[in-house]
CSV table of C-alpha atoms and ligand atoms in Angstrom, one decimal:
chain,number,residue,atom,x,y,z
M,1,MET,CA,4.1,23.0,-12.0
M,2,SER,CA,7.6,23.8,-13.5
M,3,GLY,CA,9.8,21.0,-14.9
M,4,ILE,CA,12.3,21.4,-12.1
M,5,VAL,CA,9.7,21.1,-9.3
M,6,ASN,CA,8.4,18.0,-11.0
M,7,TYR,CA,11.8,16.5,-11.2
M,8,LEU,CA,12.5,17.3,-7.5
M,9,LEU,CA,9.3,15.6,-6.5
M,10,TYR,CA,10.2,12.3,-8.2
M,11,TYR,CA,13.9,12.6,-7.1
M,12,SER,CA,12.7,13.0,-3.5
M,13,ALA,CA,10.4,10.0,-3.6
M,14,ALA,CA,12.8,7.7,-5.5
M,15,THR,CA,16.0,8.5,-3.6
M,16,ALA,CA,14.9,9.2,0.0
M,17,ASN,CA,11.3,7.8,0.2
M,18,ILE,CA,10.2,11.3,1.0
M,19,MET,CA,6.7,12.4,-0.3
M,20,PRO,CA,6.5,16.2,-0.6
M,21,ILE,CA,2.7,16.9,-0.6
M,22,THR,CA,2.5,20.6,0.2
M,23,SER,CA,4.5,23.7,1.2
M,24,VAL,CA,1.5,25.3,2.7
M,25,CYS,CA,1.8,26.0,6.5
M,26,ASN,CA,-0.8,27.4,8.9
M,27,VAL,CA,1.6,29.1,11.4
M,28,SER,CA,4.6,31.4,11.0
M,29,CYS,CA,7.4,30.4,13.3
M,30,ILE,CA,9.9,33.1,14.1
M,31,PHE,CA,12.7,30.6,13.5
M,32,CYS,CA,11.3,29.2,10.2
M,33,SER,CA,14.1,28.7,7.7
M,34,HIS,CA,12.0,30.1,4.9
M,35,ARG,CA,12.1,33.6,6.5
M,36,HIS,CA,15.1,36.0,6.3
M,37,ASN,CA,16.9,34.3,3.5
M,38,PRO,CA,19.3,36.5,1.6
M,39,PRO,CA,18.1,37.7,-1.8
M,40,GLY,CA,18.7,35.2,-4.6
M,41,VAL,CA,17.8,32.0,-2.7
M,42,ASP,CA,16.3,29.6,-5.1
M,43,THR,CA,13.6,27.5,-3.4
M,44,TYR,CA,10.2,26.3,-4.5
M,45,HIS,CA,6.7,26.6,-2.9
M,46,LEU,CA,4.5,23.6,-3.6
M,47,PRO,CA,0.7,24.0,-3.7
M,48,PRO,CA,-1.2,20.9,-2.3
M,49,LEU,CA,-0.5,18.2,-4.8
M,50,SER,CA,-3.4,16.5,-6.5
M,51,VAL,CA,-4.2,12.9,-5.5
M,52,ASP,CA,-3.5,11.8,-9.0
M,53,THR,CA,0.1,13.2,-8.8
M,54,ILE,CA,0.5,11.5,-5.4
M,55,ARG,CA,-0.7,8.2,-6.9
M,56,ASP,CA,2.0,8.5,-9.5
M,57,LEU,CA,4.7,9.3,-7.0
M,58,ILE,CA,3.8,6.3,-4.9
M,59,GLY,CA,5.1,4.1,-7.7
M,60,PHE,CA,8.6,5.5,-6.9
M,61,LEU,CA,8.6,4.6,-3.2
M,62,ASP,CA,10.4,1.7,-1.6
M,63,ALA,CA,8.2,-0.6,0.6
M,64,GLY,CA,11.3,-1.6,2.6
M,65,LYS,CA,12.1,1.8,4.0
M,66,LYS,CA,9.9,4.2,6.1
M,67,ILE,CA,7.9,6.7,4.1
M,68,VAL,CA,8.4,10.3,5.2
M,69,ILE,CA,5.9,13.1,4.9
M,70,GLY,CA,6.5,16.7,6.0
M,71,GLU,CA,10.3,16.8,5.4
M,72,SER,CA,12.3,18.0,2.5
M,73,ILE,CA,15.7,17.0,1.1
M,74,THR,CA,15.4,19.3,-1.9
M,75,LYS,CA,14.7,23.0,-2.7
M,76,ILE,CA,11.0,22.3,-2.2
M,77,ASN,CA,9.9,24.0,1.0
M,78,GLU,CA,8.3,21.7,3.5
M,79,GLY,CA,4.9,22.6,4.8
M,80,GLU,CA,2.3,21.3,7.3
M,81,PRO,CA,0.9,18.0,5.9
M,82,PHE,CA,-2.4,18.1,7.8
M,83,THR,CA,-3.3,21.3,5.9
M,84,HIS,CA,-3.6,19.2,2.7
M,85,PRO,CA,-7.4,19.0,2.0
M,86,ASP,CA,-7.0,15.3,0.9
M,87,PHE,CA,-4.4,14.2,3.5
M,88,PHE,CA,-6.4,11.2,4.8
M,89,ALA,CA,-7.1,10.1,1.2
M,90,ILE,CA,-3.3,10.3,0.6
M,91,LEU,CA,-2.6,8.3,3.8
M,92,GLU,CA,-5.2,5.7,2.8
M,93,LEU,CA,-3.6,5.4,-0.7
M,94,LEU,CA,-0.2,4.9,0.9
M,95,ARG,CA,-1.5,2.3,3.3
M,96,GLY,CA,-3.2,0.4,0.5
M,97,ALA,CA,-0.1,0.3,-1.5
M,98,PHE,CA,2.2,-0.5,1.5
M,99,PRO,CA,0.2,-2.4,4.1
M,100,SER,CA,3.1,-2.7,6.6
M,101,THR,CA,5.6,0.1,5.8
M,102,LEU,CA,6.1,2.7,8.6
M,103,ILE,CA,4.8,6.1,7.6
M,104,GLN,CA,6.5,9.0,9.4
M,105,ILE,CA,4.7,12.4,9.5
M,106,THR,CA,6.4,15.6,10.6
M,107,THR,CA,3.8,18.0,12.0
M,108,ASN,CA,3.5,21.2,14.0
M,109,GLY,CA,0.6,19.7,15.9
M,110,THR,CA,-1.9,22.5,15.2
M,111,LEU,CA,-4.5,20.2,13.6
M,112,LEU,CA,-4.2,17.2,15.9
M,113,THR,CA,-7.8,17.1,17.2
M,114,GLU,CA,-9.1,14.0,18.9
M,115,GLN,CA,-11.0,13.1,15.7
M,116,VAL,CA,-7.9,13.4,13.6
M,117,VAL,CA,-5.7,11.3,16.0
M,118,ARG,CA,-8.4,8.6,16.2
M,119,ARG,CA,-8.5,8.4,12.4
M,120,LEU,CA,-4.7,8.0,12.5
M,121,THR,CA,-4.9,4.9,14.7
M,122,ALA,CA,-6.5,3.0,11.8
M,123,LEU,CA,-3.5,3.7,9.6
M,124,ALA,CA,-0.8,2.0,11.7
M,125,PRO,CA,2.1,1.6,11.6
M,126,LEU,CA,2.9,5.3,11.7
M,127,GLU,CA,4.8,7.7,13.9
M,128,LEU,CA,4.7,11.5,14.3
M,129,ASN,CA,7.6,13.9,14.6
M,130,LEU,CA,5.9,16.6,16.7
M,131,SER,CA,7.4,20.1,16.5
M,132,LEU,CA,6.1,21.1,19.9
M,133,ASN,CA,8.7,23.8,20.7
M,134,SER,CA,6.9,24.7,24.0
M,135,ALA,CA,4.4,23.0,26.2
M,136,ASN,CA,3.2,26.4,27.4
M,137,PRO,CA,0.4,27.8,25.1
M,138,GLY,CA,1.6,31.4,25.6
M,139,SER,CA,5.2,30.6,24.6
M,140,ARG,CA,4.1,28.5,21.7
M,141,ARG,CA,1.9,31.4,20.5
M,142,ALA,CA,4.9,33.7,20.7
M,143,LEU,CA,7.2,31.3,19.0
M,144,MET,CA,5.0,30.0,16.3
M,145,ASN,CA,2.1,32.4,16.0
M,146,ASP,CA,-0.1,29.4,16.8
M,147,LYS,CA,-3.6,30.9,17.6
M,148,ALA,CA,-4.9,27.6,18.9
M,149,ALA,CA,-1.8,26.6,20.8
M,150,LYS,CA,-3.7,24.6,23.5
M,151,LEU,CA,-4.5,21.9,21.0
M,152,ALA,CA,-0.9,21.2,20.1
M,153,VAL,CA,0.2,21.4,23.7
M,154,GLU,CA,-2.3,18.7,24.6
M,155,SER,CA,-1.5,16.5,21.6
M,156,PRO,CA,1.3,14.5,23.3
M,157,ALA,CA,-1.1,13.2,25.9
M,158,LEU,CA,-3.7,12.5,23.2
M,159,LEU,CA,-1.2,10.6,21.0
M,160,ALA,CA,-0.1,8.6,24.1
M,161,SER,CA,-3.7,7.7,24.9
M,162,CYS,CA,-4.3,6.5,21.3
M,163,LYS,CA,-0.9,4.6,21.4
M,164,ILE,CA,0.5,6.5,18.4
M,165,ALA,CA,4.3,6.6,18.6
M,166,PHE,CA,5.8,10.1,18.4
M,167,HIS,CA,9.1,12.0,18.8
M,168,GLY,CA,9.2,15.5,20.2
M,169,SER,CA,11.3,18.4,18.9
M,170,ILE,CA,12.0,21.8,20.4
M,171,VAL,CA,13.8,24.7,18.7
M,172,GLY,CA,15.5,26.3,21.7
M,173,LEU,CA,15.0,30.0,22.0
M,174,PRO,CA,15.9,30.6,25.7
M,175,HIS,CA,16.3,34.3,25.2
M,176,LEU,CA,12.5,34.4,24.4
M,177,VAL,CA,10.9,31.7,26.6
M,178,GLY,CA,13.7,31.0,29.2
M,179,TRP,CA,15.3,27.7,30.0
M,180,PRO,CA,12.6,26.7,32.6
M,181,ASP,CA,10.1,26.7,29.7
M,182,ILE,CA,12.3,24.4,27.6
M,183,ARG,CA,13.0,22.1,30.6
M,184,GLU,CA,9.3,21.8,31.3
M,185,THR,CA,8.6,21.0,27.7
M,186,CYS,CA,11.1,18.2,27.8
M,187,ARG,CA,9.6,16.9,31.0
M,188,GLN,CA,6.1,17.0,29.5
M,189,LEU,CA,7.2,15.0,26.4
M,190,ASP,CA,8.9,12.6,28.8
M,191,ARG,CA,5.8,12.1,30.9
M,192,CYS,CA,3.7,11.5,27.8
M,193,GLY,CA,6.0,8.8,26.5
M,194,ALA,CA,7.7,10.5,23.5
M,195,GLN,CA,10.2,8.0,22.0
M,196,THR,CA,12.9,10.7,21.7
M,197,ILE,CA,13.3,14.4,22.1
M,198,ARG,CA,15.5,16.6,19.9
M,199,LEU,CA,16.5,20.1,21.0
M,200,PHE,CA,17.7,22.3,18.2
M,201,LEU,CA,20.2,25.1,18.6
M,202,PRO,CA,18.7,27.5,16.0
M,203,GLY,CA,20.9,28.9,13.2
M,204,PHE,CA,19.9,32.3,11.8
M,205,PRO,CA,21.2,33.9,8.6
M,206,ALA,CA,22.6,37.5,8.8
M,207,PHE,CA,19.3,38.9,7.5
M,208,SER,CA,17.4,37.6,10.6
M,209,PRO,CA,17.0,40.0,13.5
M,210,LEU,CA,17.7,37.0,15.7
M,211,ALA,CA,21.2,36.4,14.2
M,212,GLY,CA,23.0,38.1,17.1
M,213,CYS,CA,21.1,36.2,19.8
M,214,TYR,CA,23.0,32.9,19.6
M,215,PRO,CA,26.8,33.4,19.3
M,216,GLU,CA,29.3,30.5,19.2
M,217,THR,CA,29.2,30.1,23.0
M,218,SER,CA,25.5,29.1,22.8
M,219,LEU,CA,26.5,25.6,21.8
M,220,ALA,CA,28.3,25.0,25.1
M,221,GLU,CA,25.3,26.4,27.0
M,222,PHE,CA,22.9,24.2,25.1
M,223,ALA,CA,25.1,21.1,25.6
M,224,ALA,CA,25.3,21.7,29.3
M,225,GLU,CA,21.5,22.0,29.6
M,226,VAL,CA,21.0,18.8,27.5
M,227,LYS,CA,23.5,16.9,29.7
M,228,LYS,CA,21.7,17.9,32.9
M,229,LEU,CA,18.2,17.2,31.5
M,230,ALA,CA,19.2,13.9,29.9
M,231,ALA,CA,20.2,12.6,33.3
M,232,GLU,CA,16.9,13.7,34.8
M,233,ILE,CA,14.4,12.3,32.2
M,234,THR,CA,14.0,8.8,30.9
M,235,VAL,CA,13.4,9.6,27.2
M,236,PRO,CA,16.6,9.9,25.0
M,237,LEU,CA,17.4,13.6,24.5
M,238,THR,CA,19.8,14.9,21.9
M,239,LEU,CA,21.1,18.3,20.8
M,240,GLU,CA,21.3,19.2,17.1
M,241,PRO,CA,23.4,20.2,15.5
M,242,GLN,CA,26.2,18.7,17.6
M,243,VAL,CA,29.2,17.1,16.0
M,244,PRO,CA,31.0,15.1,18.6
M,245,ASP,CA,34.8,15.5,18.9
M,246,ASP,CA,35.5,11.7,18.8
M,247,VAL,CA,34.3,8.7,16.8
M,248,GLN,CA,33.5,6.4,19.7
M,249,ALA,CA,30.0,5.0,19.2
M,250,THR,CA,28.5,6.3,22.4
M,251,VAL,CA,24.9,5.6,23.1
M,252,GLU,CA,23.0,8.8,23.9
M,253,GLY,CA,19.9,6.9,24.9
M,254,VAL,CA,17.7,3.9,24.3
M,255,ILE,CA,14.0,4.0,23.3
M,256,ALA,CA,11.8,2.4,25.9
M,257,SER,CA,10.7,-1.2,25.1
M,258,SER,CA,12.8,-1.1,21.8
M,259,PRO,CA,15.0,-4.1,20.8
M,260,ALA,CA,18.0,-2.1,22.2
M,261,ALA,CA,16.3,-1.7,25.5
M,262,LEU,CA,15.3,-5.4,25.7
M,263,ALA,CA,18.9,-6.3,24.8
M,264,GLY,CA,20.1,-4.3,27.8
M,265,LEU,CA,21.9,-1.4,26.1
M,266,ARG,CA,22.1,1.7,28.2
M,267,ARG,CA,22.9,5.4,27.9
M,268,GLY,CA,26.7,5.9,28.0
M,269,ASP,CA,27.5,2.4,26.6
M,270,ILE,CA,30.2,2.5,23.8
M,271,ILE,CA,29.5,0.1,21.0
M,272,VAL,CA,32.8,-1.5,20.2
M,273,ALA,CA,31.9,-4.3,17.8
M,274,VAL,CA,28.9,-5.8,16.0
M,275,ASP,CA,29.0,-9.5,15.0
M,276,GLY,CA,32.8,-9.4,15.4
M,277,ASN,CA,33.2,-6.3,13.1
M,278,ALA,CA,35.0,-3.5,14.9
M,279,VAL,CA,32.9,-0.3,14.8
M,280,ARG,CA,34.5,2.8,13.2
M,281,SER,CA,32.1,5.5,14.3
M,282,ARG,CA,28.6,6.1,15.6
M,283,VAL,CA,27.3,6.2,12.0
M,284,ASP,CA,28.9,2.9,11.3
M,285,ALA,CA,27.5,1.3,14.5
M,286,PHE,CA,24.0,2.5,13.7
M,287,GLY,CA,24.3,1.3,10.2
M,288,GLN,CA,25.5,-2.2,11.2
M,289,LEU,CA,22.6,-2.6,13.7
M,290,ALA,CA,20.1,-1.3,11.2
M,291,ARG,CA,21.2,-3.9,8.6
M,292,ARG,CA,20.8,-6.9,11.0
M,293,LEU,CA,17.8,-8.6,12.5
M,294,LYS,CA,20.0,-10.3,15.1
M,295,ALA,CA,23.3,-8.9,16.3
M,296,ASP,CA,26.0,-9.8,18.7
M,297,VAL,CA,27.0,-6.5,20.2
M,298,ILE,CA,30.1,-5.8,22.3
M,299,VAL,CA,29.9,-2.7,24.5
M,300,ASP,CA,32.2,-1.0,26.8
M,301,ARG,CA,30.3,0.0,29.9
M,302,ALA,CA,32.4,2.2,32.2
M,303,GLY,CA,35.5,0.2,31.3
M,304,VAL,CA,33.9,-3.2,31.6
M,305,THR,CA,33.3,-5.2,28.4
M,306,ARG,CA,29.8,-6.7,28.0
M,307,ARG,CA,28.3,-8.9,25.3
M,308,LEU,CA,24.6,-8.3,24.4
M,309,GLU,CA,22.3,-9.8,21.9
M,310,LEU,CA,20.0,-7.4,20.0
M,311,VAL,CA,17.1,-9.1,18.2
M,312,ARG,CA,14.4,-7.3,16.2
M,313,THR,CA,11.8,-7.9,13.5
M,314,ALA,CA,11.9,-6.5,10.0
M,315,PHE,CA,9.5,-3.7,11.0
M,316,GLN,CA,11.3,-2.6,14.1
M,317,ARG,CA,14.2,-0.2,14.4
M,318,PRO,CA,17.0,-1.0,16.8
M,319,GLY,CA,16.0,1.8,19.2
M,320,VAL,CA,19.6,3.1,19.9
M,321,VAL,CA,19.9,6.9,19.8
M,322,MET,CA,23.3,8.3,18.9
M,323,CYS,CA,24.7,11.7,17.6
M,324,TYR,CA,25.7,11.9,14.0
M,325,ASP,CA,29.5,11.9,13.7
M,326,ILE,CA,31.2,10.7,10.5
M,327,ASP,CA,30.3,8.4,7.7
M,328,PHE,CA,33.5,6.5,7.0
M,329,SER,CA,32.3,5.4,3.6
M,330,LEU,CA,32.7,9.1,2.6
M,331,VAL,CA,36.2,9.1,4.1
M,332,ASP,CA,37.0,5.9,2.0
M,333,ARG,CA,35.6,7.6,-1.1
M,334,VAL,CA,37.8,10.7,-0.6
M,335,LYS,CA,40.8,8.4,-0.5
M,336,GLY,CA,39.5,6.4,-3.6
M,337,MET,CA,39.0,9.7,-5.6
M,338,ALA,CA,42.6,10.8,-4.7
M,339,SER,CA,44.0,7.5,-5.6
M,340,GLU,CA,42.1,7.1,-8.9
M,341,ARG,CA,43.2,10.6,-10.1
M,342,LYS,CA,46.8,10.0,-8.8
M,343,ALA,CA,46.5,13.3,-6.9
M,344,THR,CA,49.6,14.3,-5.0
M,345,ALA,CA,47.9,16.9,-2.9
M,346,THR,CA,44.2,16.9,-2.0
M,347,ALA,CA,42.2,19.5,-0.2
M,348,VAL,CA,38.9,18.4,1.3
M,349,LEU,CA,36.4,21.3,2.0
M,350,THR,CA,33.8,20.9,4.7
M,351,SER,CA,31.5,23.0,6.9
M,352,GLU,CA,32.6,24.8,10.0
M,353,PHE,CA,30.5,22.3,12.0
M,354,ALA,CA,32.0,19.2,10.6
M,355,TYR,CA,35.6,20.5,10.3
M,356,PRO,CA,37.0,19.6,13.8
M,357,LEU,CA,36.0,15.9,13.4
M,358,TRP,CA,37.0,15.6,9.7
M,359,HIS,CA,40.3,17.3,10.4
M,360,ARG,CA,41.0,14.8,13.3
M,361,VAL,CA,40.1,11.8,11.0
M,362,PHE,CA,42.3,13.0,8.1
M,363,VAL,CA,45.2,14.3,10.2
M,364,ASP,CA,47.4,11.3,9.6
M,365,GLN,CA,46.6,11.1,5.8
M,366,SER,CA,49.7,12.3,4.0
M,367,GLY,CA,49.0,14.5,1.0
M,368,MET,CA,45.5,15.4,2.3
M,369,ASP,CA,44.3,18.5,4.1
M,370,VAL,CA,40.9,19.5,5.4
M,371,PHE,CA,39.6,23.1,5.4
M,372,PRO,CA,36.5,24.7,6.9
M,373,VAL,CA,34.3,26.8,4.6
M,374,ALA,CA,32.6,29.9,6.2
M,375,SER,CA,29.0,30.5,5.2
M,376,ARG,CA,29.2,34.1,3.9
M,377,PHE,CA,26.2,33.9,1.5
M,378,PHE,CA,23.8,33.1,4.4
M,379,GLY,CA,26.1,34.6,7.1
M,380,GLY,CA,24.8,35.0,10.7
M,381,THR,CA,25.2,31.8,12.7
M,382,ILE,CA,24.8,29.4,9.8
M,383,LYS,CA,27.6,26.7,9.7
M,384,ALA,CA,26.0,23.7,8.0
M,385,ALA,CA,27.3,22.3,4.7
M,386,GLY,CA,23.7,22.1,3.3
M,387,LEU,CA,23.6,26.0,3.1
M,388,LEU,CA,27.1,26.5,1.6
M,389,THR,CA,27.1,28.0,-1.8
M,390,VAL,CA,29.4,28.2,-4.8
M,391,SER,CA,30.5,31.7,-3.8
M,392,ASP,CA,31.4,30.4,-0.3
M,393,TYR,CA,33.5,27.6,-1.8
M,394,GLN,CA,35.1,29.8,-4.4
M,395,LYS,CA,36.3,32.2,-1.6
M,396,ALA,CA,37.8,29.2,0.4
M,397,ILE,CA,39.4,27.8,-2.8
M,398,ASP,CA,41.0,31.2,-3.6
M,399,ALA,CA,42.5,31.4,-0.1
M,400,ILE,CA,44.1,27.9,-0.2
M,401,GLN,CA,45.2,27.7,-3.8
M,402,VAL,CA,47.4,30.7,-4.0
M,403,ASP,CA,50.5,28.7,-5.0
M,404,SER,CA,48.6,26.0,-6.9
M,405,ARG,CA,49.4,23.7,-4.1
M,406,TYR,CA,46.6,21.2,-4.6
M,407,ASP,CA,45.8,19.1,-7.7
M,408,LEU,CA,42.5,17.8,-6.4
M,409,ILE,CA,39.9,19.8,-4.4
M,410,ILE,CA,36.8,18.0,-3.1
M,411,VAL,CA,33.6,19.7,-2.0
M,412,PRO,CA,30.6,18.0,-0.3
M,413,GLN,CA,27.6,16.9,-2.4
M,414,ILE,CA,25.1,18.0,0.2
M,415,SER,CA,25.5,21.7,-0.8
M,416,PHE,CA,24.1,20.9,-4.3
M,417,ASP,CA,20.8,19.7,-5.7
M,418,PRO,CA,20.5,16.7,-8.1
M,419,LYS,CA,21.4,19.0,-11.0
M,420,GLY,CA,24.5,20.2,-9.2
M,421,LEU,CA,23.1,23.6,-8.4
M,422,ASP,CA,23.5,25.4,-5.0
M,423,LEU,CA,20.8,27.3,-3.1
M,424,SER,CA,21.6,30.4,-5.2
M,425,GLY,CA,21.1,28.5,-8.4
M,426,LYS,CA,24.8,28.4,-9.3
M,427,SER,CA,26.4,25.2,-10.6
M,428,TYR,CA,29.4,23.6,-8.9
M,429,LEU,CA,30.9,23.5,-12.4
M,430,ASP,CA,31.5,27.3,-12.0
M,431,LEU,CA,34.1,26.6,-9.3
M,432,TRP,CA,37.6,27.1,-10.5
M,433,ALA,CA,41.1,26.6,-9.1
M,434,ALA,CA,44.4,27.0,-11.0
M,435,GLY,CA,46.0,23.7,-11.6
M,436,ALA,CA,43.4,21.6,-9.7
M,437,GLU,CA,40.5,19.4,-10.6
M,438,ILE,CA,37.4,20.1,-8.5
M,439,ALA,CA,35.2,17.1,-7.6
M,440,VAL,CA,32.0,16.6,-5.6
M,441,LEU,CA,32.0,13.9,-2.9
U,1,SF4,S1,5.8,24.8,11.3
U,1,SF4,FE1,7.6,24.5,10.0
U,1,SF4,S2,7.1,25.2,7.9
U,1,SF4,FE2,5.6,26.0,9.4
U,1,SF4,S3,6.3,28.1,9.9
U,1,SF4,FE3,7.0,26.6,11.5
U,1,SF4,S4,9.1,26.0,10.8
U,1,SF4,FE4,8.1,26.9,9.0
């Protein structure tokens, strides 16, 4: 294994409690982000890690935070964890080292046989993120090339009967399977007791033959569908990516039997204050609830103020489901960076998705402007900051810095790996603007 992959493994475990174990996957989804990348994308394929390496990585995990398997925050491609030949040995090692820490496994569901699910029950507490995509075997086969689609389609009922908590996810491709298929998949997840459902509006780079299928208007279409369905089913349903246009801490849904449900929180409530602290955004409200075992919560319910008490144990999460809006600690850091450097004019660069909300938050900050950066390297319908590259940022900087107007230009850290490299392998240190310092937030 190369030095950089080794570094990313330990970085992932130590900073995010994420255990990459393999990049091997046993299906080939037509929406998989590993397909149709432009030439020059710098990502890594991880063969199944040895149990010895896993044992070493476990030493870097934090017992106080959930342990995540099957996700990636680095350039290591995520794979299907259940394909790892020693997966149960790994889970048993983790459980031995952390008897009560929640283990979260993201899976495509292809290998969830009755025998596998029954073995999982002995490893509680754990929860699954099930990428179901369709509850119809034919549609699932078409979307994911899953030859044994029936097994995954039946897995929600099996998980429910074995009392294993799970969340469902669907990458929405209505032009292929139709909205009735997506609606029925949500209903099936609801009937089987999923804790939450996430519907993803897919983003496709310019190289993908599907890039033209989901223009900007698709977001409104997806949002309208989610609104109708969320009112019909009981499980909290959210659309991703969706950046709200305000910072009111609106509750999208409440997980059944969770501390939030027992406290009386409901979909549509706006969390106004927690233990007397005014809430600044959804991210702030969620963070405040996640830090407390007991919280006095003031909500606005259709114009009427209510006081609720949310109580949970150290191993429970609050159970409130909200969209991601803005992390005000980042806003405060931008202001701090400008103040430390005595900048007179600061430009904050952000993704096209985040721009409307960031612009609204910064509109009254004199001497600071926010600009959206178009994703040209990936192109297509990609608008997320995680896929912006040095070449995208340089083009945006060249356009705004024609008269050396800014003395500080800030770019988001999420576009760069721990060594400061973007997905094309270029360093943020290569960014250049006449008369300005460029800093990473
Ligand atoms: S299950 Fe995930 S990793 Fe595997 S092909 Fe589908 S999207 Fe890609």
